[in-house]
mmCIF file of C-alpha atoms in Angstrom:
data_model
loop_
_atom_site.group_PDB
_atom_site.id
_atom_site.type_symbol
_atom_site.label_atom_id
_atom_site.label_comp_id
_atom_site.label_asym_id
_atom_site.label_seq_id
_atom_site.Cartn_x
_atom_site.Cartn_y
_atom_site.Cartn_z
ATOM 1 C CA MET A 255 0.284 -0.150 0.287
ATOM 2 C CA ALA A 256 0.892 3.952 -0.156
ATOM 3 C CA TYR A 257 2.421 5.942 1.999
ATOM 4 C CA ASN A 258 0.110 8.873 2.470
ATOM 5 C CA ILE A 259 2.054 12.434 3.162
ATOM 6 C CA ALA A 260 -0.641 15.213 4.000
ATOM 7 C CA VAL A 261 0.526 18.787 3.833
ATOM 8 C CA ALA A 262 -1.980 21.633 5.620
ATOM 9 C CA GLY A 263 -1.108 25.226 6.334
ATOM 10 C CA LYS A 264 -3.052 28.373 5.706
ATOM 11 C CA GLY A 265 -2.406 30.246 2.504
ATOM 12 C CA GLY A 266 1.076 32.313 1.981
ATOM 13 C CA THR A 267 2.935 29.883 4.454
ATOM 14 C CA GLY A 268 5.299 28.169 1.838
ATOM 15 C CA LYS A 269 2.588 24.884 1.784
ATOM 16 C CA SER A 270 2.681 23.880 -1.838
ATOM 17 C CA THR A 271 5.984 25.220 -2.161
ATOM 18 C CA ILE A 272 7.278 22.512 0.111
ATOM 19 C CA SER A 273 4.120 19.215 -1.136
ATOM 20 C CA ALA A 274 6.767 20.051 -4.362
ATOM 21 C CA LEU A 275 10.368 19.632 -2.733
ATOM 22 C CA ILE A 276 8.712 16.173 -0.879
ATOM 23 C CA ILE A 277 7.508 15.248 -3.957
ATOM 24 C CA ARG A 278 11.189 16.245 -5.670
ATOM 25 C CA TYR A 279 12.629 14.406 -2.643
ATOM 26 C CA ILE A 280 11.051 11.005 -3.047
ATOM 27 C CA THR A 281 11.583 11.201 -7.410
ATOM 28 C CA GLU A 282 15.602 12.195 -7.200
ATOM 29 C CA GLU A 283 16.825 10.849 -3.453
ATOM 30 C CA LEU A 284 14.717 7.857 -2.821
ATOM 31 C CA ASN A 285 13.431 7.103 -6.817
ATOM 32 C CA LYS A 286 9.891 6.214 -6.101
ATOM 33 C CA THR A 287 6.974 7.554 -7.957
ATOM 34 C CA VAL A 288 4.727 9.709 -6.708
ATOM 35 C CA SER A 289 1.291 9.993 -6.808
ATOM 36 C CA ALA A 290 0.904 14.114 -6.302
ATOM 37 C CA VAL A 291 -2.950 15.028 -5.471
ATOM 38 C CA ASP A 292 -3.573 19.082 -5.424
ATOM 39 C CA ALA A 293 -6.542 19.581 -2.945
ATOM 40 C CA ASP A 294 -5.448 23.031 -1.984
ATOM 41 C CA PRO A 295 -8.386 25.927 -4.595
ATOM 42 C CA ASN A 296 -5.445 28.092 -5.042
ATOM 43 C CA SER A 297 -4.350 24.604 -7.877
ATOM 44 C CA SER A 298 -0.753 26.277 -7.435
ATOM 45 C CA LEU A 299 1.609 22.644 -7.387
ATOM 46 C CA GLY A 300 1.359 22.214 -11.291
ATOM 47 C CA PRO A 301 3.288 24.633 -12.077
ATOM 48 C CA LEU A 302 5.326 24.548 -8.846
ATOM 49 C CA LEU A 303 6.016 21.036 -10.538
ATOM 50 C CA GLY A 304 6.605 22.737 -14.076
ATOM 51 C CA LEU A 305 3.198 21.993 -14.467
ATOM 52 C CA HIS A 306 0.376 22.888 -17.523
ATOM 53 C CA ILE A 307 -3.306 22.005 -15.724
ATOM 54 C CA ASP A 308 -5.558 21.763 -18.510
ATOM 55 C CA SER A 309 -8.623 19.478 -16.321
ATOM 56 C CA THR A 310 -9.527 19.169 -12.381
ATOM 57 C CA ILE A 311 -11.947 17.412 -10.623
ATOM 58 C CA ALA A 312 -13.907 20.634 -10.189
ATOM 59 C CA ASP A 313 -14.286 20.324 -13.992
ATOM 60 C CA ILE A 314 -15.811 17.425 -14.218
ATOM 61 C CA ARG A 315 -17.881 17.457 -11.253
ATOM 62 C CA GLU A 316 -19.164 20.673 -13.161
ATOM 63 C CA ASP A 317 -19.964 18.808 -16.397
ATOM 64 C CA ILE A 318 -21.886 15.841 -14.881
ATOM 65 C CA VAL A 319 -23.099 17.127 -11.731
ATOM 66 C CA GLU A 320 -23.879 21.327 -12.948
ATOM 67 C CA LYS A 321 -24.869 20.640 -16.937
ATOM 68 C CA LYS A 322 -25.907 17.048 -16.532
ATOM 69 C CA ALA A 323 -23.948 15.564 -20.114
ATOM 70 C CA GLU A 324 -24.741 13.321 -21.785
ATOM 71 C CA PHE A 325 -22.916 9.394 -21.015
ATOM 72 C CA PRO A 326 -21.804 7.631 -23.780
ATOM 73 C CA THR A 327 -23.794 4.709 -24.871
ATOM 74 C CA GLY A 328 -22.318 1.116 -23.771
ATOM 75 C CA ILE A 329 -20.382 2.628 -20.585
ATOM 76 C CA SER A 330 -21.665 3.323 -16.946
ATOM 77 C CA LYS A 331 -21.809 6.210 -15.316
ATOM 78 C CA ASP A 332 -19.042 4.908 -12.882
ATOM 79 C CA ARG A 333 -17.295 3.852 -15.820
ATOM 80 C CA TYR A 334 -17.457 6.930 -17.617
ATOM 81 C CA ILE A 335 -16.217 9.312 -13.908
ATOM 82 C CA GLU A 336 -13.772 7.260 -13.141
ATOM 83 C CA TYR A 337 -12.352 7.129 -16.860
ATOM 84 C CA CYS A 338 -12.427 11.589 -16.923
ATOM 85 C CA ILE A 339 -11.162 11.342 -13.423
ATOM 86 C CA GLU A 340 -7.468 9.336 -14.950
ATOM 87 C CA GLU A 341 -8.031 11.634 -18.518
ATOM 88 C CA SER A 342 -7.687 14.569 -16.073
ATOM 89 C CA ILE A 343 -4.095 13.293 -14.995
ATOM 90 C CA VAL A 344 -1.111 15.242 -15.785
ATOM 91 C CA GLU A 345 1.631 11.734 -16.653
ATOM 92 C CA ARG A 346 5.252 12.520 -16.615
ATOM 93 C CA ASP A 347 7.897 9.779 -15.829
ATOM 94 C CA LYS A 348 7.516 9.478 -12.359
ATOM 95 C CA PHE A 349 4.794 11.418 -11.119
ATOM 96 C CA ASP A 350 1.025 11.707 -12.034
ATOM 97 C CA LEU A 351 -0.902 14.571 -10.587
ATOM 98 C CA LEU A 352 -4.747 14.948 -9.753
ATOM 99 C CA THR A 353 -5.547 18.692 -9.801
ATOM 100 C CA MET A 354 -9.425 19.027 -7.398
ATOM 101 C CA GLY A 355 -10.414 22.845 -8.771
ATOM 102 C CA ARG A 356 -12.015 25.029 -6.751
ATOM 103 C CA PRO A 357 -14.391 24.293 -3.562
ATOM 104 C CA GLU A 358 -16.768 23.124 -4.044
ATOM 105 C CA GLY A 359 -20.681 24.489 -4.334
ATOM 106 C CA PRO A 360 -23.943 24.133 -2.375
ATOM 107 C CA LYS A 361 -24.876 21.165 -4.521
ATOM 108 C CA CYS A 362 -23.942 18.084 -3.207
ATOM 109 C CA TYR A 363 -21.645 16.099 -4.408
ATOM 110 C CA CYS A 364 -21.167 13.285 -2.970
ATOM 111 C CA TYR A 365 -21.334 10.218 -5.448
ATOM 112 C CA VAL A 366 -18.421 12.436 -7.606
ATOM 113 C CA ASN A 367 -16.911 12.291 -4.352
ATOM 114 C CA ASN A 368 -17.482 8.587 -3.334
ATOM 115 C CA LEU A 369 -15.576 7.896 -7.329
ATOM 116 C CA LEU A 370 -12.635 9.159 -5.709
ATOM 117 C CA ARG A 371 -12.323 8.224 -2.819
ATOM 118 C CA LYS A 372 -12.697 4.738 -5.082
ATOM 119 C CA TYR A 373 -10.195 5.934 -7.079
ATOM 120 C CA LEU A 374 -7.572 7.486 -4.655
ATOM 121 C CA ASP A 375 -7.907 3.642 -2.483
ATOM 122 C CA LYS A 376 -7.087 2.259 -6.095
ATOM 123 C CA VAL A 377 -3.820 4.550 -6.625
ATOM 124 C CA GLY A 378 -2.796 3.041 -2.911
ATOM 125 C CA THR A 379 -2.069 -0.314 -4.694
ATOM 126 C CA THR A 380 -0.405 1.339 -7.528
ATOM 127 C CA TYR A 381 2.170 3.993 -5.798
ATOM 128 C CA PRO A 382 4.700 3.734 -3.170
ATOM 129 C CA PHE A 383 3.631 7.480 -1.797
ATOM 130 C CA VAL A 384 0.607 9.579 -1.748
ATOM 131 C CA VAL A 385 1.201 13.736 -1.521
ATOM 132 C CA LEU A 386 -1.870 15.408 -1.179
ATOM 133 C CA ASP A 387 -0.835 19.182 -1.359
ATOM 134 C CA ASN A 388 -3.960 19.533 0.888
ATOM 135 C CA GLU A 389 -5.961 24.020 1.969
ATOM 136 C CA ALA A 390 -5.859 25.414 5.327
ATOM 137 C CA GLY A 391 -9.432 24.072 6.477
ATOM 138 C CA MET A 392 -8.672 19.912 4.338
ATOM 139 C CA GLU A 393 -12.077 19.740 3.609
ATOM 140 C CA HIS A 394 -11.204 17.134 0.966
ATOM 141 C CA LEU A 395 -10.075 15.259 4.057
ATOM 142 C CA SER A 396 -12.685 15.805 5.884
ATOM 143 C CA ARG A 397 -15.096 14.886 3.041
ATOM 144 C CA ARG A 398 -13.501 11.509 3.344
ATOM 145 C CA THR A 399 -12.102 11.636 -0.341
ATOM 146 C CA THR A 400 -9.211 9.286 1.513
ATOM 147 C CA ASN A 401 -9.007 6.951 3.662
ATOM 148 C CA ASN A 402 -5.872 7.474 6.139
ATOM 149 C CA ILE A 403 -2.585 9.730 6.403
ATOM 150 C CA ASP A 404 0.069 8.442 7.863
ATOM 151 C CA PHE A 405 1.826 11.523 7.655
ATOM 152 C CA LEU A 406 0.425 14.835 8.436
ATOM 153 C CA MET A 407 2.590 18.307 8.021
ATOM 154 C CA ILE A 408 1.519 21.163 9.123
ATOM 155 C CA VAL A 409 3.019 23.987 7.836
ATOM 156 C CA SER A 410 2.880 27.706 9.254
ATOM 157 C CA GLU A 411 4.556 30.663 9.248
ATOM 158 C CA PRO A 412 7.003 31.613 12.670
ATOM 159 C CA THR A 413 4.602 34.483 13.832
ATOM 160 C CA ILE A 414 1.055 34.544 16.744
ATOM 161 C CA VAL A 415 -1.181 34.540 13.410
ATOM 162 C CA GLY A 416 0.170 31.498 12.440
ATOM 163 C CA ALA A 417 0.713 29.111 15.898
ATOM 164 C CA LEU A 418 -2.984 30.244 16.583
ATOM 165 C CA THR A 419 -3.977 28.618 12.577
ATOM 166 C CA MET A 420 -1.625 25.630 13.566
ATOM 167 C CA GLN A 421 -3.494 25.066 16.534
ATOM 168 C CA ARG A 422 -6.912 25.270 15.156
ATOM 169 C CA ILE A 423 -5.644 22.804 11.998
ATOM 170 C CA ILE A 424 -4.080 20.538 14.617
ATOM 171 C CA LYS A 425 -7.995 19.956 16.646
ATOM 172 C CA LEU A 426 -9.259 19.602 13.577
ATOM 173 C CA ALA A 427 -7.335 16.805 12.576
ATOM 174 C CA ASP A 428 -7.883 15.371 15.371
ATOM 175 C CA SER A 429 -12.040 15.969 14.917
ATOM 176 C CA LEU A 430 -11.992 14.118 11.886
ATOM 177 C CA PRO A 431 -13.463 10.232 11.006
ATOM 178 C CA ILE A 432 -10.249 8.690 9.321
ATOM 179 C CA THR A 433 -7.035 7.047 10.610
ATOM 180 C CA ILE A 434 -3.597 10.175 10.766
ATOM 181 C CA LYS A 435 -0.921 8.621 12.466
ATOM 182 C CA GLU A 436 1.056 11.130 12.560
ATOM 183 C CA LYS A 437 1.455 14.932 12.924
ATOM 184 C CA PHE A 438 4.167 17.081 12.432
ATOM 185 C CA CYS A 439 4.182 20.860 13.173
ATOM 186 C CA VAL A 440 7.146 23.319 10.813
ATOM 187 C CA LEU A 441 7.528 26.158 10.901
ATOM 188 C CA ASN A 442 8.292 27.768 7.135
ATOM 189 C CA ARG A 443 10.404 30.802 6.245
ATOM 190 C CA VAL A 444 12.279 31.544 9.548
ATOM 191 C CA PRO A 445 14.992 34.043 10.148
ATOM 192 C CA GLU A 446 18.467 33.952 10.763
ATOM 193 C CA GLU A 447 17.940 35.314 14.117
ATOM 194 C CA GLY A 448 15.206 32.368 15.321
ATOM 195 C CA ILE A 449 12.334 32.390 16.108
ATOM 196 C CA HIS A 450 11.518 35.348 18.411
ATOM 197 C CA GLU A 451 10.821 34.489 22.116
ATOM 198 C CA ASN A 452 7.237 35.698 22.200
ATOM 199 C CA LEU A 453 6.707 33.261 20.486
ATOM 200 C CA GLN A 454 8.043 30.354 21.864
ATOM 201 C CA GLN A 455 6.313 31.293 24.524
ATOM 202 C CA LYS A 456 3.142 30.856 22.879
ATOM 203 C CA LEU A 457 3.595 28.038 20.822
ATOM 204 C CA ASP A 458 4.739 26.679 24.531
ATOM 205 C CA SER A 459 1.185 27.398 25.866
ATOM 206 C CA LEU A 460 -0.500 25.987 23.204
ATOM 207 C CA GLY A 461 1.270 23.020 23.798
ATOM 208 C CA ILE A 462 2.303 23.163 20.479
ATOM 209 C CA LYS A 463 5.951 21.047 19.322
ATOM 210 C CA VAL A 464 7.439 22.343 16.675
ATOM 211 C CA SER A 465 9.426 19.339 14.766
ATOM 212 C CA ALA A 466 11.381 21.713 12.625
ATOM 213 C CA ILE A 467 12.192 24.596 11.608
ATOM 214 C CA PHE A 468 12.380 25.634 7.911
ATOM 215 C CA PRO A 469 15.155 28.537 7.187
ATOM 216 C CA PHE A 470 14.414 31.187 4.870
ATOM 217 C CA ASP A 471 16.145 30.211 1.865
ATOM 218 C CA GLN A 472 16.966 33.320 -1.522
ATOM 219 C CA GLU A 473 17.460 30.596 -4.262
ATOM 220 C CA ILE A 474 13.312 29.514 -3.140
ATOM 221 C CA TYR A 475 12.223 32.629 -3.118
ATOM 222 C CA ASN A 476 13.775 33.587 -5.904
ATOM 223 C CA SER A 477 12.891 30.164 -8.062
ATOM 224 C CA ALA A 478 8.949 31.904 -6.740
ATOM 225 C CA ALA A 479 9.171 34.999 -7.833
ATOM 226 C CA CYS A 480 10.163 33.739 -11.262
ATOM 227 C CA GLY A 481 8.080 31.158 -11.664
ATOM 228 C CA VAL A 482 10.636 28.588 -12.291
ATOM 229 C CA SER A 483 9.741 24.519 -11.746
ATOM 230 C CA VAL A 484 11.635 23.739 -8.090
ATOM 231 C CA PHE A 485 13.235 20.238 -10.051
ATOM 232 C CA GLU A 486 15.868 23.359 -11.044
ATOM 233 C CA ILE A 487 16.300 24.222 -7.627
ATOM 234 C CA SER A 488 19.415 23.626 -6.122
ATOM 235 C CA ARG A 489 20.536 20.651 -3.965
ATOM 236 C CA GLU A 490 22.706 22.401 -2.070
ATOM 237 C CA SER A 491 20.011 24.788 -1.041
ATOM 238 C CA LYS A 492 19.284 24.572 2.641
ATOM 239 C CA PHE A 493 15.881 24.717 2.117
ATOM 240 C CA TYR A 494 15.817 21.079 0.219
ATOM 241 C CA ARG A 495 18.996 19.959 2.478
ATOM 242 C CA LYS A 496 17.343 20.649 5.657
ATOM 243 C CA LEU A 497 13.250 19.194 4.008
ATOM 244 C CA GLY A 498 15.724 16.548 2.794
ATOM 245 C CA ASP A 499 17.124 15.824 6.678
ATOM 246 C CA PHE A 500 13.503 16.619 8.328
ATOM 247 C CA LEU A 501 12.344 13.845 5.921
ATOM 248 C CA ARG A 502 14.702 11.504 7.084
ATOM 249 C CA GLN A 503 14.139 11.505 10.156
ATOM 250 C CA HIS A 504 10.714 10.859 10.423
ATOM 251 C CA LEU A 505 9.495 8.868 7.682
ATOM 252 C CA PRO A 506 10.036 4.715 8.102
ATOM 253 C CA ALA A 507 13.104 2.607 7.267
ATOM 254 C CA THR A 508 10.906 0.823 4.399
ATOM 255 C CA ALA A 509 9.615 4.451 3.355
ATOM 256 C CA LEU A 510 13.223 5.624 2.515
ATOM 257 C CA GLU A 511 15.050 2.923 0.989
ATOM 258 C CA LYS A 512 15.385 3.479 -2.760
ATOM 259 C CA GLY A 513 13.373 1.405 -5.606
ATOM 260 C CA ALA A 514 13.884 0.914 -9.103
ATOM 261 C CA ALA A 515 11.123 4.251 -11.003
ATOM 262 C CA GLY A 516 8.489 3.354 -12.354
ATOM 263 C CA LYS A 517 4.872 3.184 -10.993
ATOM 264 C CA ILE A 518 3.861 -0.665 -9.524
#
């Protein structure tokens, strides 16, 4: 079964960049394939991976639920939707990307979400890793479009507001009717002088244990400003090296074993 990694955090914390770099680390350093899912309404994971996205799950819902698209003859509704989902995936040698698109509207999309969950369950048997770039509210997890998460990374900027948001995400994660095996809180874009003492006091008062501190990295900033893929960032980037250290420390040994590239 796939090892499921989810990354959550409010907008602007660098969550999607971290998700993209995790995908790069797994595909390049561990030589394993990844099923990537962009569940953030901003849909920024694709561009960070150097991809152009033409179709999303939201588009499929729009066509099937809102526009009541006619189904081709000789194919069941379930199979047609599965086909549409498969067609929306952008494939590369070592990773594939499925983009969820904008949030759901007021109508019920439970039927399509159930099919999506079935699809993700199937993906779990063909890829060693699934990486899910989530939104702060973790809408898709709360709708149970996936059944379990092995590794949840909660990303925050080094501010009091960020700490409070992190606390809310932790509480939400604890309330979800799915299995989340491990949760890790990380601070991103921390200046050279480190965490402000007032922030550290706040984290302590909230009972938040910080598992990693990622530094501000000028190369990451420049890459984001120019719209460059994370695959063009130097392996010597202090951020990338710090992320690699974090993953090696917290991923299980079986997940860290270098494998043969290619889908199972």
